[in-house]
Coordinates of C-alpha atoms in Angstrom, one line a residue:
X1 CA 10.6 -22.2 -22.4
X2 CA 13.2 -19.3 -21.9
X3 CA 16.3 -19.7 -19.9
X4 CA 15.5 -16.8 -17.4
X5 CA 11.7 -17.3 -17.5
X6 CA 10.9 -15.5 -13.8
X7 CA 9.1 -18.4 -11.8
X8 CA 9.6 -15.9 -8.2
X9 CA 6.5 -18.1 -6.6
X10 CA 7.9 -21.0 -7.0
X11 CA 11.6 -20.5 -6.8
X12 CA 10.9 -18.4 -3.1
X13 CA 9.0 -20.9 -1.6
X14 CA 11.2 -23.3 -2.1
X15 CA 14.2 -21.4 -0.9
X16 CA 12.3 -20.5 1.8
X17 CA 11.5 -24.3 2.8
X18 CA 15.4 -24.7 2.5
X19 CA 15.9 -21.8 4.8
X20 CA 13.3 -23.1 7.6
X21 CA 15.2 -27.0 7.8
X22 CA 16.9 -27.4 11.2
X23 CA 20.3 -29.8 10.9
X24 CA 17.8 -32.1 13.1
X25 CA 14.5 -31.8 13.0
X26 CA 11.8 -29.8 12.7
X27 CA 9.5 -27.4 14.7
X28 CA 5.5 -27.4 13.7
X29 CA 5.6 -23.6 13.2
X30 CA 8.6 -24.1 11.0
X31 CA 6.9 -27.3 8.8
X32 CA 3.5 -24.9 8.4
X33 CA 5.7 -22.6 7.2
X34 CA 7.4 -24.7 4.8
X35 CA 3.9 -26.3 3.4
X36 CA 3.0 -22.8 3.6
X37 CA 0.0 -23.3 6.2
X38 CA 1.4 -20.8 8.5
X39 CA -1.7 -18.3 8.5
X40 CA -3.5 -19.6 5.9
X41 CA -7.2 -21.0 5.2
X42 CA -6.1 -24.4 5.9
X43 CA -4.9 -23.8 9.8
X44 CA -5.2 -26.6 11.6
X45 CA -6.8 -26.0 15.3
X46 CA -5.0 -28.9 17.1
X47 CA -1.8 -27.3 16.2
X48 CA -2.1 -23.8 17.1
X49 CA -0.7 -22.3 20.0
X50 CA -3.1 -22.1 23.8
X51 CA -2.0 -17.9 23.9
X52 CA -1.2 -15.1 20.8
X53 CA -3.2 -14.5 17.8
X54 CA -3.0 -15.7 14.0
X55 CA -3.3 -13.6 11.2
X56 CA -5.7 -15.4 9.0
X57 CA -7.2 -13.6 6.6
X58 CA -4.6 -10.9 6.5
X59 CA -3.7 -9.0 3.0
X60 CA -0.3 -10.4 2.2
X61 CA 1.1 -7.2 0.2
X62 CA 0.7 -3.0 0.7
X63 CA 0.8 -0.7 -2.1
X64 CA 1.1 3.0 -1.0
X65 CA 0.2 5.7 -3.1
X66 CA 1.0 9.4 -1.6
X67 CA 0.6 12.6 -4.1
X68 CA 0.6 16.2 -4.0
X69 CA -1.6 19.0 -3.0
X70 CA -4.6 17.5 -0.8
X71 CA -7.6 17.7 -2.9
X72 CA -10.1 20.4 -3.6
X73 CA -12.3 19.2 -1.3
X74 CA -16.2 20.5 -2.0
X75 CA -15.5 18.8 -5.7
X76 CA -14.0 15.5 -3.6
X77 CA -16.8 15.5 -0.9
X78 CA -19.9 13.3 -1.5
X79 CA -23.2 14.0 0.0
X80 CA -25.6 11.9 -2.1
X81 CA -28.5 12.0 0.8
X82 CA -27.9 15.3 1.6
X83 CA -26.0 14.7 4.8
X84 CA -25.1 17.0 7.3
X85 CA -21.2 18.6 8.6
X86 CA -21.7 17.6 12.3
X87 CA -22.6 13.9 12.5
X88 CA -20.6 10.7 11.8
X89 CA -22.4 8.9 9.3
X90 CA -21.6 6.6 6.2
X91 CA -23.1 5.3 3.1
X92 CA -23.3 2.4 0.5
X93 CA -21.4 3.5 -2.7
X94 CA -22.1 0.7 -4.7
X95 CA -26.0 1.5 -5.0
X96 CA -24.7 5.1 -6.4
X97 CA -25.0 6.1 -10.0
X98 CA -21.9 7.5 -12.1
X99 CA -23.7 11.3 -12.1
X100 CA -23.7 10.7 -8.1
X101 CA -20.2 10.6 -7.5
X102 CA -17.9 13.5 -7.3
X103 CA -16.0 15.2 -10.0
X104 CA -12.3 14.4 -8.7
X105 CA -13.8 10.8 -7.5
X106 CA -15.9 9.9 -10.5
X107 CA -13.3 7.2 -11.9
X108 CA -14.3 5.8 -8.6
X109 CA -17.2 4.8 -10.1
X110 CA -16.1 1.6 -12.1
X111 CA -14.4 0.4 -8.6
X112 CA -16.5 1.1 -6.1
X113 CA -17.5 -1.7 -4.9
X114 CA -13.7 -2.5 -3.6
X115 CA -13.4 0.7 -2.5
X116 CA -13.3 2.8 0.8
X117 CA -13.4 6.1 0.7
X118 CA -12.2 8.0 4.2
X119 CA -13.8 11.5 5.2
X120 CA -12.6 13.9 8.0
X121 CA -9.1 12.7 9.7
X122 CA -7.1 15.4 10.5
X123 CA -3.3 14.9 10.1
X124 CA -2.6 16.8 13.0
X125 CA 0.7 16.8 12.9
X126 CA 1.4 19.1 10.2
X127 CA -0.4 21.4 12.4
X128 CA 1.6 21.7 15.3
X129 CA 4.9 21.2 13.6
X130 CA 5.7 25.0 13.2
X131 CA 7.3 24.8 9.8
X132 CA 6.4 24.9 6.2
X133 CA 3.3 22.4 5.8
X134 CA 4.5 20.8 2.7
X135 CA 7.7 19.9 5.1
X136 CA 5.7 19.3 7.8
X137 CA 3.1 17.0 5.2
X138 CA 6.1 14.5 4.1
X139 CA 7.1 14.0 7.1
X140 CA 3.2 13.4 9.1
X141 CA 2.0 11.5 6.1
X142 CA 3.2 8.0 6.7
X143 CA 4.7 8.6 9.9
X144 CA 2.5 10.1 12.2
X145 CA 5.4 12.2 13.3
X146 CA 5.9 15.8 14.3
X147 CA 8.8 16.8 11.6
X148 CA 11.9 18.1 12.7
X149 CA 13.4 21.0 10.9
X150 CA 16.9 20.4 9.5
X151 CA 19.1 23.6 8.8
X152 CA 19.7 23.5 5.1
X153 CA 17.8 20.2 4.2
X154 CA 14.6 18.5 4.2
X155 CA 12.7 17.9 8.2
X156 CA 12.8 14.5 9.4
X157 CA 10.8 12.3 11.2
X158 CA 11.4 10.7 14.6
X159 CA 10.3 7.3 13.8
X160 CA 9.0 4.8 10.5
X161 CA 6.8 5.4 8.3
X162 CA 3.8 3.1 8.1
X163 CA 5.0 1.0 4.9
X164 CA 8.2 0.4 6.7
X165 CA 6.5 -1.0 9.7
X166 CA 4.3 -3.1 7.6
X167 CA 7.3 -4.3 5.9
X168 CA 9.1 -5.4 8.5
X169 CA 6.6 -7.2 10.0
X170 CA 5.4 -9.4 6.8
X171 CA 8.6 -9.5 4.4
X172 CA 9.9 -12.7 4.0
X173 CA 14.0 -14.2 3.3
X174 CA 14.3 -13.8 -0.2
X175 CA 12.1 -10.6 -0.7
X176 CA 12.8 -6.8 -1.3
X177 CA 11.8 -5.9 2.0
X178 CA 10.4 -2.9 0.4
X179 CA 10.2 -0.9 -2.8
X180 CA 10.3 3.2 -3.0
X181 CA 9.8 4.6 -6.1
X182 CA 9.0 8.3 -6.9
X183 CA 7.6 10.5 -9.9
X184 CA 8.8 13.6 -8.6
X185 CA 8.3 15.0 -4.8
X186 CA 9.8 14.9 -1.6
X187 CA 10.6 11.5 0.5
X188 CA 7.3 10.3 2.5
X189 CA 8.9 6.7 3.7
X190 CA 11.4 7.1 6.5
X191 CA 13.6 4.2 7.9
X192 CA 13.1 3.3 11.9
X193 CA 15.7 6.5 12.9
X194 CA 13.1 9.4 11.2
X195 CA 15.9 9.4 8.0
X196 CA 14.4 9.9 4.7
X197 CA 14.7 6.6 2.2
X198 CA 16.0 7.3 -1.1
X199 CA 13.6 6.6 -3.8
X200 CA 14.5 5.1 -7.0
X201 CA 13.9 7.8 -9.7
X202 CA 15.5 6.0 -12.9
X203 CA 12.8 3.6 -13.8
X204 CA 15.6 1.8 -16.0
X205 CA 17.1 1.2 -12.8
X206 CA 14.1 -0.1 -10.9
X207 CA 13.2 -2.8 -13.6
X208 CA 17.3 -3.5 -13.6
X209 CA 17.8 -3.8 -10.0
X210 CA 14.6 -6.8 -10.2
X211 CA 14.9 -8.1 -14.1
X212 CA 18.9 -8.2 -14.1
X213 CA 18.7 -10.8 -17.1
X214 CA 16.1 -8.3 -19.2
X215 CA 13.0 -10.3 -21.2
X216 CA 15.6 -11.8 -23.6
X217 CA 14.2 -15.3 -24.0
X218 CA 18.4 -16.1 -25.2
X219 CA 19.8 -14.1 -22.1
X220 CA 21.9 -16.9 -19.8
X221 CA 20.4 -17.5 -16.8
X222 CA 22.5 -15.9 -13.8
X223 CA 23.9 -17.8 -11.0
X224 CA 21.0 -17.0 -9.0
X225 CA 18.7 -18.0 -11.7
X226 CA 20.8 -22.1 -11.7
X227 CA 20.4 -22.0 -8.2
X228 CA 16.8 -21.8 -8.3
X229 CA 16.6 -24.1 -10.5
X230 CA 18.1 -26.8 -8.9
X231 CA 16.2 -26.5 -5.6
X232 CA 13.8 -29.5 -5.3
X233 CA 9.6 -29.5 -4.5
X234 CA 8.8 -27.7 -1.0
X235 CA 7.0 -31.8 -0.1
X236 CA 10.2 -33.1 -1.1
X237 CA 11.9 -30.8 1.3
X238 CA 9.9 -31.1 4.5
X239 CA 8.7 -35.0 3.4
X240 CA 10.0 -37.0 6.5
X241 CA 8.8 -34.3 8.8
X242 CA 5.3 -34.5 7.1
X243 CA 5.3 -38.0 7.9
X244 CA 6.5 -37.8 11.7
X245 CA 3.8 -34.9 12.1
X246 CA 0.6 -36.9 10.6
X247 CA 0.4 -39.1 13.6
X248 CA -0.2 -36.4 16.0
X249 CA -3.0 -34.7 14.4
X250 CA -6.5 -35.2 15.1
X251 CA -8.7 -37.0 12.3
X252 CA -9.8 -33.6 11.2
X253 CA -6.5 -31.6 11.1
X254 CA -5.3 -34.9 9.5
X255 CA -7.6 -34.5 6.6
X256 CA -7.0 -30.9 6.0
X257 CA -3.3 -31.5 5.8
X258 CA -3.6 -34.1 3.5
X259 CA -6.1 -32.3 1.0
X260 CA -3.6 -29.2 1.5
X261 CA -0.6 -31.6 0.7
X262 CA -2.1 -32.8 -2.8
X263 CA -2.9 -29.4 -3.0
X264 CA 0.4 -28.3 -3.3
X265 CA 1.8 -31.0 -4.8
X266 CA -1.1 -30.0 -8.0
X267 CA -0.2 -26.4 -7.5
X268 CA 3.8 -27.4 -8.5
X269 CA 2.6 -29.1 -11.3
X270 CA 0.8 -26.6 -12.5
X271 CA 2.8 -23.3 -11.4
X272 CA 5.0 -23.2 -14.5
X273 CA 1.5 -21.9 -16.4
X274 CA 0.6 -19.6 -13.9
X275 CA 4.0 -18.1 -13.7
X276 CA 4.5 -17.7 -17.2
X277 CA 1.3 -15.5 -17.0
X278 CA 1.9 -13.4 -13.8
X279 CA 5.9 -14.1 -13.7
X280 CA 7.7 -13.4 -17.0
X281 CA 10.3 -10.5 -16.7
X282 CA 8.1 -7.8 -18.4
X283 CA 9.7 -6.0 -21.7
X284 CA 12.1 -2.8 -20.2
X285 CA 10.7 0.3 -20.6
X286 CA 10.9 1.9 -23.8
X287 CA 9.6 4.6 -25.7
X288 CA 9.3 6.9 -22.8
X289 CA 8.3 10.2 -23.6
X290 CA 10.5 13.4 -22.9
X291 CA 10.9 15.7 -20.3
X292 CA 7.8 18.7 -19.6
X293 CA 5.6 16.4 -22.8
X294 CA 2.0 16.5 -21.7
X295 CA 2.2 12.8 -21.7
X296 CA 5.0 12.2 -19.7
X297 CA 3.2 12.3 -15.8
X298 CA 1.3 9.0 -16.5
X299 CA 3.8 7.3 -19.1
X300 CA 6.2 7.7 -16.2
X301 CA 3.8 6.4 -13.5
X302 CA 2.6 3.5 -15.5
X303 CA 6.3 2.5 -16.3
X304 CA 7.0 2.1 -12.5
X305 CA 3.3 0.5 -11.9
X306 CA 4.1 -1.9 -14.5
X307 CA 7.0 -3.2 -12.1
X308 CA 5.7 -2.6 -9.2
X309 CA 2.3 -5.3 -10.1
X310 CA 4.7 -7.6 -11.5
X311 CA 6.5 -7.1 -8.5
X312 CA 3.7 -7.6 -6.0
X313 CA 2.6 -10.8 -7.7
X314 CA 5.6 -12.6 -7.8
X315 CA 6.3 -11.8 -4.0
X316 CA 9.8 -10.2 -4.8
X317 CA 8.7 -7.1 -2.2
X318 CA 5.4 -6.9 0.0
X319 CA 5.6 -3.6 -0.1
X320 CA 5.9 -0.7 -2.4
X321 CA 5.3 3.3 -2.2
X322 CA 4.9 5.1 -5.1
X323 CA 5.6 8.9 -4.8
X324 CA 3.3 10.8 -7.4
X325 CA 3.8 14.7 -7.4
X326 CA 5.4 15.7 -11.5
X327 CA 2.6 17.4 -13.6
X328 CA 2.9 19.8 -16.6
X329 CA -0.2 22.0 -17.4
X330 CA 0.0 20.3 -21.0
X331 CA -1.4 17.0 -19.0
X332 CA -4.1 19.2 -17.5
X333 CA -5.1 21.5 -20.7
X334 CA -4.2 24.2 -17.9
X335 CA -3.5 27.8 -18.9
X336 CA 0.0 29.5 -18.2
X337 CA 0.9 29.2 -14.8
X338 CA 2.2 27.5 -12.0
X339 CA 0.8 24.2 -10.8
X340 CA 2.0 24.6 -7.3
X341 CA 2.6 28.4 -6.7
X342 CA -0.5 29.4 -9.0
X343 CA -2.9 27.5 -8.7
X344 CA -2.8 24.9 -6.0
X345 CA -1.7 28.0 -3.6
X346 CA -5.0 29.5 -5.2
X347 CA -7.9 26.9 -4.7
X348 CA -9.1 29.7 -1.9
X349 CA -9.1 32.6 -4.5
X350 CA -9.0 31.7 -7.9
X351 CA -11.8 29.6 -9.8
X352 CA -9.6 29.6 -12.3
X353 CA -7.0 27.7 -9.9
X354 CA -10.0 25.4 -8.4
X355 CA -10.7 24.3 -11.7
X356 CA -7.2 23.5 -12.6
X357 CA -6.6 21.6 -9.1
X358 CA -9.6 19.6 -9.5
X359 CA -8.5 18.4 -12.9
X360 CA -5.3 17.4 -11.2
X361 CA -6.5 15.5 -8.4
X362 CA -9.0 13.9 -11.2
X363 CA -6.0 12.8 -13.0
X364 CA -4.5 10.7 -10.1
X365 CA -8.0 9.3 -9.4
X366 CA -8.1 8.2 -13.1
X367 CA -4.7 5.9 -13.2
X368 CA -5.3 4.8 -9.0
X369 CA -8.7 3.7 -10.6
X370 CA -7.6 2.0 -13.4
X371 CA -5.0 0.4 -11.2
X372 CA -7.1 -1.3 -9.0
X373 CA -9.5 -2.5 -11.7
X374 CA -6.2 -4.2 -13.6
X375 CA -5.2 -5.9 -10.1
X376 CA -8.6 -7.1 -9.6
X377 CA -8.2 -8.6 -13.0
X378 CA -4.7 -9.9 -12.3
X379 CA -5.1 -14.1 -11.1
X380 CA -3.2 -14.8 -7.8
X381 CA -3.0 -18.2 -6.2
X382 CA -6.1 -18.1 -4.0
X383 CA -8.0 -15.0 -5.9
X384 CA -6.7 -11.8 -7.4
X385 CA -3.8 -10.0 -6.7
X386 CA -6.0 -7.4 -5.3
X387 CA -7.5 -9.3 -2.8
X388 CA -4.6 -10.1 -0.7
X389 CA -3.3 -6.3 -1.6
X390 CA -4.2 -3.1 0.1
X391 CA -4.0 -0.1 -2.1
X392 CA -3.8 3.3 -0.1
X393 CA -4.5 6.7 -2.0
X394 CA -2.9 9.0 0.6
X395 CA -1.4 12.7 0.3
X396 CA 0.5 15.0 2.0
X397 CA -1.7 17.8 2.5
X398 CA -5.6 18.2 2.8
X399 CA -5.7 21.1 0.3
X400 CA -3.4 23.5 -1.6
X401 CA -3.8 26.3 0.7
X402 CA -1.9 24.1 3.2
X403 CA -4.6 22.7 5.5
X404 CA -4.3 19.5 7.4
X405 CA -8.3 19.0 8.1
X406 CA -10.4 16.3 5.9
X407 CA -7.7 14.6 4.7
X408 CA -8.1 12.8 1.7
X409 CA -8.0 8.8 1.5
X410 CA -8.7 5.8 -0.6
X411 CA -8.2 2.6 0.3
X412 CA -9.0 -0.4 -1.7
X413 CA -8.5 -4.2 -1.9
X414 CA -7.6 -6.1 1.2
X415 CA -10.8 -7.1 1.4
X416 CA -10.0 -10.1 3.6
X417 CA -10.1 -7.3 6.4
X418 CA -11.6 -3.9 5.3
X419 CA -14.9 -3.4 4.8
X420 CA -15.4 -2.1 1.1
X421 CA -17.9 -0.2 -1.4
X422 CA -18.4 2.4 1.5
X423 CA -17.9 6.3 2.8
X424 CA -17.0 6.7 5.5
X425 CA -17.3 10.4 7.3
X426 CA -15.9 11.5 10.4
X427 CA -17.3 14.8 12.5
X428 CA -15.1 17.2 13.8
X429 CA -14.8 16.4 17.8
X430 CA -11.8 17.8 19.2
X431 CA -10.2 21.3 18.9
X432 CA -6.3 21.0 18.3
X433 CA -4.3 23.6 19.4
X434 CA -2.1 24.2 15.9
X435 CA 1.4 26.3 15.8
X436 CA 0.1 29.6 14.8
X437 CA -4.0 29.2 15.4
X438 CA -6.9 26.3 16.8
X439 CA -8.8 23.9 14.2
X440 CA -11.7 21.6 14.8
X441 CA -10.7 18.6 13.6
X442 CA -11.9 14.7 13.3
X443 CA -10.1 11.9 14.8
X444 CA -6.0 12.0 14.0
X445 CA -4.7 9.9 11.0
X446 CA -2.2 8.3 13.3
X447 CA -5.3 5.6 13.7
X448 CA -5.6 4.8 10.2
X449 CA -1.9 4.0 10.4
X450 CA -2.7 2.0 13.7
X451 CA -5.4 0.5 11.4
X452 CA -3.3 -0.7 8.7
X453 CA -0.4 -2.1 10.5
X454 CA -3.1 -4.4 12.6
X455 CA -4.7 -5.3 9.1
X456 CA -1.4 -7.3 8.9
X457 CA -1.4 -8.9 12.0
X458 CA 0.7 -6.5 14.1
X459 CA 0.7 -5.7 17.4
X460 CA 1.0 -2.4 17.7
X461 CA -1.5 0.4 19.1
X462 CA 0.8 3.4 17.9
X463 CA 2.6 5.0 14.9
X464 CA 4.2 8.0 15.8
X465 CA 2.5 10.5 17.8
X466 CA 0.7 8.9 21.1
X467 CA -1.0 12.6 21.3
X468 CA -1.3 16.1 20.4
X469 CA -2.2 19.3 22.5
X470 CA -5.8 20.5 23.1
X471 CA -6.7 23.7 22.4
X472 CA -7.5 25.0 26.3
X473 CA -4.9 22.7 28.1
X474 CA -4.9 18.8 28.1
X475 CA -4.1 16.5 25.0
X476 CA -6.3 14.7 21.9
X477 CA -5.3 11.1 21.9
X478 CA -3.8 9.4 19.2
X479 CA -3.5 5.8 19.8
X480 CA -5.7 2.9 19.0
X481 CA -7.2 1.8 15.6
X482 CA -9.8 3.8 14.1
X483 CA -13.3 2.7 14.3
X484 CA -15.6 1.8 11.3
X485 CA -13.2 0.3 8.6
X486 CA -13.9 -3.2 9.4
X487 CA -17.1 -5.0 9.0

C-alpha cells in the first residue's frame, strides 16, 4: 500500500467526527452528524425536529458547466411530434431513437435517460443590462444579476453566483468549498459582493493545489497525510454517546441505528478497497498537447475533468465550475476564419457560419455526454457518483448573434430530485422590456437558479434579480422555483 494513498472518504469523516465532539457531551444533531445520519436514508423519526425541513434525498455535489456562444438553436431544438411554438408541453426522450434527436444534441442520445433537457427561459438580464451581451452573459449566467459596467475592466455582478450559494450551503470542514477552473473565457462565478472569482487556468496547478504529494507510491506522506492517519474509527469517536443515545429511541429508530452502526462499522472495513478505486491521487497531467493544436480544446478539458471527478468523489469540494470557451477551427475542420467574430457573430447570415457553430456546440455536447456516462459508471457509497451529482450544461448566451431568448440547458444526474429522461419546453408569456428593444420571452432563468439551490435543501426563493420591467409598465416576476423539473 503506498504511503500517500488518498483515502479523502475516510480520512474527512473522521475529522469531521473529531470536529463535531463537545468538551462534554454531545447534541443528537451533532452525533447524526458524526455517524453520518444527518439527512440520510437512515433518519430516524423520533429524533427529528417538531418545525424545519430535512433534506433527504438531496444531491450531495454540483458540477457546473458554462460555455460560449448559446447554441444554434433550430439544429438544438427537438420537436419529435411535431409540436407547436405557443404551448408548454414536454416529452419522454428515452422512447426516442438516435436519428430523432437533434444534431448538436445527438450525443444526448446514449444518456438520455438521466437527462433533462430545458427549452425556452429567457435570461433576461442580459437584456436589460445596456452593455455588451457577452458582458452582460457572464455576469446573468450564474447570478441572475443585472451586470454592472466597470470603466476599463470586466462588469460585475451585485450578488453570488449560483455555485457559490450552493456551496456555501452544503460544504463541509475539511472540503474545498468550491473549485473554479477555466479553459478559456471570462469569469461566470462571482463571490457574495458581485466580484469575479479567479479561476485556476494552470491545470498543473489545480492537480498540485489537491495531489500535493503527486501519484508517487515512494513520496513521504505530508504532515497532513500522518495526521489522518492517526485519527481513530468515527464509532470509536462518538462510542459513549451512541450508547447514552440508544435508550431514548423508540424500538424502531433503535433498530435502524443499530443496522446503520454495523453498517458503518463494515463500510471502514472495507473502505480501503473502495478508496483505492475512486481515491488514489491520479497520475499528473502529462503529454498535453500545444497551444492552437486541433487537439488541444478537449485534451485540456479532460485534464481538468479528470480532477475535478476525482475530486467530487472523494468529497475534497462539493462544488466545481468548469469554464469551457477555447476552440481552434483545426478541432472543428472549420475553414479560415474567426470562431467568434466570423462565424458565431454570423449564425443569422452565413450557412457557412451556422454550420461551423453547430459543429461547436456538437463538440461540447460530445465530452458533457461522455462525462456523464463515465460518472454514471463511477461507484460511490450508496450508488454512483452521478446520482448524488447534478451536472448543469449552461452558457452565457442563447445564440451567437447575442440573444438572451431560449436559453440553452442540460441538466443531468441528481436524480434523487429532478425528474430525468425528459424536454421540457417553455412558451413565451411575458414581453420584457430590453435596453434597446421588447422580446417575448418564457419564464426568467433566475427560477432555475431558485430551482437548484432548493434541490440542496436551501431556503431561498431568490437569486439575484426579484424582477425585471414589462414592456408597457409594471414588472415580470422573477422569484420562486420553476415549475416542472420535479416529478
Amino acid at each position: 500500500m503506498s504511503n500517500n494513498r488518498f483515502r479523502a472518504r475516510r480520512h474527512l469523516a473522521r475529522a469531521q467526527a473529531r470536529r463535531t465532539l463537545p468538551r462534554e457531551g454531545m447534541s443528537r444533531r451533532n452525533l447524526m452528524r458524526a455517524l453520518g445520519l444527518a439527512g440520510s436514508a437512515a433518519f430516524l423519526p423520533s429524533l427529528a425536529p417538531r418545525t424545519g425541513r430535512t433534506a433527504m434525498g438531496a444531491p450531495k455535489r454540483l458540477l457546473m458547466i458554462v460555455t460560449s456562444h448559446g447554441t444554434v438553436y433550430d439544429n438544438w431544438k427537438m420537436r419529435p411530434q411535431g409540436q407547436d411554438e405557443v404551448s408548454d408541453w414536454e416529452f419522454d426522450l428515452t422512447g426516442l431513437a438516435p436519428e430523432e434527436f437533434s444534431t448538436i444534441l445527438a450525443p444526448f442520445h446514449a444518456v438520455r435517460d438521466r437527462t433533462l433537457i430545458l427549452d425556452g427561459l429567457a435570461a433576461c438580464p442580459i437584456g436589460v443590462a445596456g452593455i455588451n451581451e457577452h458582458e452582460a452573459g457572464h455576469v446573468a449566467a450564474l447570478t441572475g444579476t443585472i451586470g454592472q459596467e466597470v470603466e476599463n475592466a470586466l462588469a460585475v455582478a451585485t450578488g453570488p453566483s449560483i455555485d457559490q450559494i450552493i456551496s456555501q450551503g452544503i460544504a463541509t470542514a475539511g472540503q474545498y468549498p468550491s473549485l473554479e477552473y477555466s479553459v478559456g473565457g471570462w469569469p461566470v462565478s462571482f463571490d457574495n459582493l458581485g466580484q469575479p472569482i479567479p479561476y485556476e487556468v494552470d491545470v498543473f496547478e489545480a492537480y498540485n493545489r489537491l495531489f500535493p504529494g503527486g501519484a508517487d507510491p515512494e513520496a513521504i506522506p505530508t504532515e497532513a497525510d500522518r495526521i489522518r492517519a492517526a485519527q481513530p474509527s468515527v464509532l470509536d469517536l462518538v462510542g459513549d454517546q451512541y450508547d447514552a443515545m440508544v435508550p431514548k429511541l423508540s424500538g424502531e429508530d433503535r433498530i435502524k441505528l443499530e443496522q446503520h452502526r454495523d453498517l458503518i462499522r463494515a463500510l471502514e472495513l472495507q473502505l480501503d478497497g473502495l478508496a483505492a478505486i475512486e481515491c488514489d491521487a491520479p497520475e499528473p497531467p502529462s503529454g498535453l498537447p500545444d497551444w492552437a493544436t486541433a487537439e488541444y480544446p478537449l485534451e485540456m478539458i479532460q485534464a481538468y475533468l479528470n480532477i475535478a471527478k476525482i475530486a467530487l468523489s472523494c468529497n475534497l469540494a462539493p462544488v466545481i465550475t468548469l469554464r469551457a470557451d477555447t476552440m481552434f477551427n483545426a478541432t472543428l475542420g472549420a475553414p479560415a476564419g474567426d470562431i467568434h467574430n466570423d462565424f458565431a457573430h454570423g449564425v443569422e447570415d452565413s450557412d457557412e457560419a451556422k454550420q461551423v457553430m453547430t459543429a461547436y456546440h456538437r463538440f461540447h455536447a460530445a465530452w458533457i455526454a461522455q462525462l456523464i456516462d463515465e460518472l454514471a459508471a463511477t461507484p460511490d457509497l450508496d450508488g454512483s457518483l452521478l446520482d448524488d451529482t447534478v451536472v448543469v450544461w449552461a452558457n452565457e448566451l442563447s445564440s451567437g448573434s447575442h440573444d438572451f431568448k431560449r436559453w440553452p440547458v442540460v441538466i443531468a444526474g441528481g436524480d434523487s430530485h429532478f425528474s430525468l429522461g425528459r424536454w421540457v419546453r417553455w412558451a413565451p408569456t411575458d414581453v420584457l422590456a430590453g435596453a434597446w428593444s421588447s422580446h417575448d420571452i418564457g419564464p426568467a432563468h433566475n427560477k432555475l437558479l431558485v430551482s437548484l439551490a432548493q434541490a440542496y435543501g436551501l431556503n431561498i426563493d431568490s437569486v439575484g434579480a426579484t424582477s425585471m420591467p414589462a414592456a408597457g409598465g409594471g414588472s415580470i416576476d422573477c422569484t420562486g422555483a420553476l415549475d416542472r423539473l420535479t416529478s
